Short mmCIF file of C-alpha atoms in Angstrom, two decimals:
data_model
loop_
_atom_site.label_atom_id
_atom_site.label_comp_id
_atom_site.label_asym_id
_atom_site.label_seq_id
_atom_site.Cartn_x
_atom_site.Cartn_y
_atom_site.Cartn_z
CA MET A 1408 -16.13 46.52 -56.08
CA ALA A 1409 -17.49 44.12 -53.49
CA LEU A 1410 -20.37 43.13 -55.73
CA ARG A 1411 -18.00 42.52 -58.63
CA LEU A 1412 -15.95 40.23 -56.41
CA ALA A 1413 -19.12 38.55 -55.15
CA SER A 1414 -20.21 37.81 -58.70
CA SER A 1415 -16.89 36.30 -59.69
CA PRO A 1416 -17.02 32.65 -60.82
CA LEU A 1417 -15.13 31.42 -57.75
CA ALA A 1418 -17.43 33.25 -55.32
CA MET A 1419 -20.54 32.15 -57.20
CA SER A 1420 -19.50 28.51 -57.11
CA ARG A 1421 -19.03 28.59 -53.32
CA SER A 1422 -22.10 30.68 -52.36
CA SER A 1423 -25.62 29.68 -51.46
CA PRO A 1424 -28.39 29.59 -54.07
CA VAL A 1425 -30.17 32.54 -52.41
CA PHE A 1426 -27.03 34.69 -52.65
CA ARG A 1427 -26.51 33.68 -56.29
CA ALA A 1428 -30.09 34.70 -57.12
CA ALA A 1429 -29.64 38.06 -55.40
CA VAL A 1430 -26.44 38.75 -57.33
CA LEU A 1431 -28.06 37.83 -60.63
CA LEU A 1432 -31.11 40.05 -59.95
CA ARG A 1433 -29.10 43.15 -58.98
CA PRO A 1434 -28.82 46.10 -61.41
CA SER A 1435 -26.24 45.91 -64.13
CA ALA A 1436 -22.63 46.81 -63.36
CA THR A 1437 -22.77 49.48 -66.04
CA THR A 1438 -25.56 51.40 -64.27
CA ARG A 1439 -24.38 54.84 -63.22
CA VAL A 1440 -24.71 55.62 -59.54
CA TYR A 1441 -24.14 59.20 -58.42
CA PHE A 1442 -23.29 59.77 -54.78
CA HIS A 1443 -23.53 63.54 -54.71
CA ALA A 1444 -26.49 65.71 -55.62
CA SER A 1445 -24.38 68.08 -57.69
CA ARG A 1446 -23.33 65.24 -59.99
CA THR A 1447 -26.84 64.71 -61.43
CA VAL A 1448 -25.93 66.93 -64.38
CA ALA A 1449 -23.72 64.12 -65.65
CA SER A 1450 -26.70 61.79 -65.97
CA THR A 1451 -28.57 64.25 -68.20
CA SER A 1452 -25.61 65.10 -70.42
CA ASN A 1453 -25.19 63.41 -73.78
CA THR A 1454 -21.55 62.51 -73.26
CA SER A 1455 -20.79 58.89 -72.71
CA ASP A 1456 -17.56 59.71 -70.93
CA VAL A 1457 -18.06 60.73 -67.30
CA THR A 1458 -14.38 61.49 -66.76
CA GLU A 1459 -15.11 65.10 -67.68
CA VAL A 1460 -17.41 65.37 -64.68
CA TYR A 1461 -15.19 63.39 -62.33
CA LYS A 1462 -11.89 65.13 -62.84
CA ALA A 1463 -9.26 64.47 -60.23
CA VAL A 1464 -8.60 67.31 -57.84
CA PRO A 1465 -4.90 68.18 -57.71
CA TYR A 1466 -3.50 67.15 -54.36
CA LYS A 1467 -0.10 68.01 -53.06
CA SER A 1468 1.03 65.30 -50.70
CA ILE A 1469 3.25 66.19 -47.81
CA ASN A 1470 6.36 64.11 -47.53
CA PRO A 1471 6.41 62.36 -44.15
CA ASN A 1472 9.24 63.30 -41.86
CA GLN A 1473 10.48 60.65 -39.46
CA LEU A 1474 11.81 63.34 -37.11
CA HIS A 1475 8.43 65.00 -36.67
CA GLY A 1476 7.65 64.99 -32.96
CA SER A 1477 11.01 63.57 -31.93
CA TYR A 1478 12.35 66.98 -30.91
CA HIS A 1479 9.38 67.44 -28.61
CA TRP A 1480 9.98 64.04 -27.03
CA ASP A 1481 13.72 64.78 -26.69
CA PHE A 1482 12.96 68.09 -24.98
CA GLU A 1483 10.63 66.35 -22.51
CA ARG A 1484 13.30 63.78 -21.67
CA LEU A 1485 15.96 66.48 -21.36
CA LEU A 1486 13.83 68.37 -18.83
CA SER A 1487 13.15 65.19 -16.87
CA VAL A 1488 16.82 64.24 -16.75
CA ALA A 1489 17.84 67.83 -15.87
CA LEU A 1490 15.72 67.67 -12.73
CA ILE A 1491 17.91 64.95 -11.19
CA PRO A 1492 21.17 66.94 -10.93
CA LEU A 1493 19.24 70.12 -10.06
CA PHE A 1494 17.57 68.48 -7.07
CA ALA A 1495 20.83 66.79 -6.08
CA ALA A 1496 22.77 70.09 -6.26
CA SER A 1497 20.11 71.85 -4.22
CA ALA A 1498 20.14 69.09 -1.61
CA PHE A 1499 23.93 68.92 -1.22
CA GLN A 1500 24.94 72.53 -1.82
CA GLY A 1501 22.00 74.27 -0.21
CA ALA A 1502 20.37 77.47 -1.40
CA HIS A 1503 22.09 79.07 -4.38
CA PRO A 1504 20.60 81.63 -6.80
CA ILE A 1505 21.58 79.66 -9.92
CA THR A 1506 20.01 76.36 -8.83
CA ASP A 1507 16.96 78.19 -7.47
CA GLY A 1508 16.56 80.02 -10.78
CA LEU A 1509 16.92 76.84 -12.81
CA LEU A 1510 14.47 75.00 -10.56
CA GLY A 1511 12.05 77.91 -10.89
CA VAL A 1512 12.05 77.42 -14.67
CA VAL A 1513 12.50 73.67 -15.18
CA VAL A 1514 9.92 72.43 -12.63
CA PRO A 1515 7.00 74.57 -13.93
CA ILE A 1516 7.78 73.73 -17.57
CA HIS A 1517 8.05 70.03 -16.68
CA ALA A 1518 4.67 70.25 -14.92
CA HIS A 1519 3.21 72.15 -17.89
CA ILE A 1520 4.26 69.41 -20.32
CA GLY A 1521 2.75 66.74 -18.07
CA PHE A 1522 -0.57 68.55 -17.68
CA ASP A 1523 -0.63 69.33 -21.41
CA ALA A 1524 -0.27 65.61 -22.16
CA MET A 1525 -3.14 64.92 -19.74
CA ILE A 1526 -5.35 67.48 -21.51
CA THR A 1527 -4.42 66.06 -24.91
CA ASP A 1528 -5.21 62.49 -23.83
CA TYR A 1529 -8.27 62.90 -21.59
CA LEU A 1530 -9.84 66.30 -22.35
CA HIS A 1531 -9.68 66.22 -26.14
CA PRO A 1532 -12.36 68.05 -28.15
CA GLY A 1533 -14.33 64.83 -28.65
CA LYS A 1534 -14.70 64.36 -24.90
CA ALA A 1535 -14.74 67.88 -23.42
CA GLY A 1536 -15.99 69.72 -26.49
CA VAL A 1537 -14.02 72.22 -28.51
CA LEU A 1538 -14.70 75.07 -26.09
CA GLY A 1539 -13.89 72.94 -23.04
CA ASN A 1540 -10.62 71.82 -24.60
CA LYS A 1541 -9.65 75.38 -25.51
CA LEU A 1542 -10.50 76.58 -21.98
CA CYS A 1543 -8.35 73.85 -20.45
CA VAL A 1544 -5.40 74.53 -22.77
CA TRP A 1545 -5.48 78.30 -22.27
CA GLY A 1546 -6.10 77.89 -18.53
CA LEU A 1547 -3.00 75.71 -18.32
CA ARG A 1548 -0.95 78.24 -20.29
CA GLY A 1549 -2.11 81.06 -18.04
CA ALA A 1550 -1.40 79.05 -14.90
CA THR A 1551 2.08 78.17 -16.17
CA VAL A 1552 2.89 81.82 -16.83
CA LEU A 1553 1.65 82.76 -13.35
CA VAL A 1554 3.74 80.01 -11.73
CA LEU A 1555 6.84 81.10 -13.66
CA VAL A 1556 6.31 84.71 -12.55
CA GLY A 1557 5.67 83.54 -8.99
CA CYS A 1558 8.86 81.46 -8.94
CA TYR A 1559 10.83 84.43 -10.27
CA GLN A 1560 9.36 86.74 -7.63
CA PHE A 1561 9.93 84.18 -4.87
CA ASN A 1562 13.55 83.60 -5.92
CA THR A 1563 14.41 87.30 -6.24
CA ALA A 1564 12.39 88.93 -3.45
CA ASP A 1565 12.23 86.13 -0.87
CA VAL A 1566 14.38 83.25 0.41
CA GLY A 1567 14.30 81.09 -2.76
CA LEU A 1568 12.85 77.69 -3.56
CA THR A 1569 15.60 75.59 -1.96
CA GLU A 1570 15.42 77.48 1.33
CA LEU A 1571 11.61 77.22 1.26
CA VAL A 1572 11.82 73.43 0.94
CA LYS A 1573 14.49 73.29 3.65
CA ARG A 1574 12.37 75.36 6.07
CA ALA A 1575 9.24 73.36 5.28
CA TRP A 1576 11.16 70.09 5.81
CA THR A 1577 12.45 71.09 9.24
CA ALA A 1578 9.25 72.78 10.41
#
């Protein structure tokens, strides 16, 4: 296509003599050029129509959805906004099993989403390798599950997250 445009009358009139000579000496535009080794059969066949060899592969296009990914973003924002009243309720009300339970779920998931975005941006398969990326992703998932279990155990069998922060603050 580029050579056809280069040999157009307008391009030829504005080009240098060396370029014009190179365009005129190139092979004919009707010369068949095959880009794949398996297509060489077409050059030996007697048919003049190569459309039989180059049949279009049926392709089902996926209709784009403008909402794709927006639910994920909305969920991230919802978690971030939910942390504000949870921290405020824990600070003003003190230790309560409901706020401790919600903090024990919302904070680890919020941290998981943040670390997952970091892995996606900076430890992608092109940088850390496929195995390194998979190890990071599954390590994060395992760590998140352990933190969620730890928060549950700490809230049910010990003093709770709010009381822990209160004791650490006054220590």
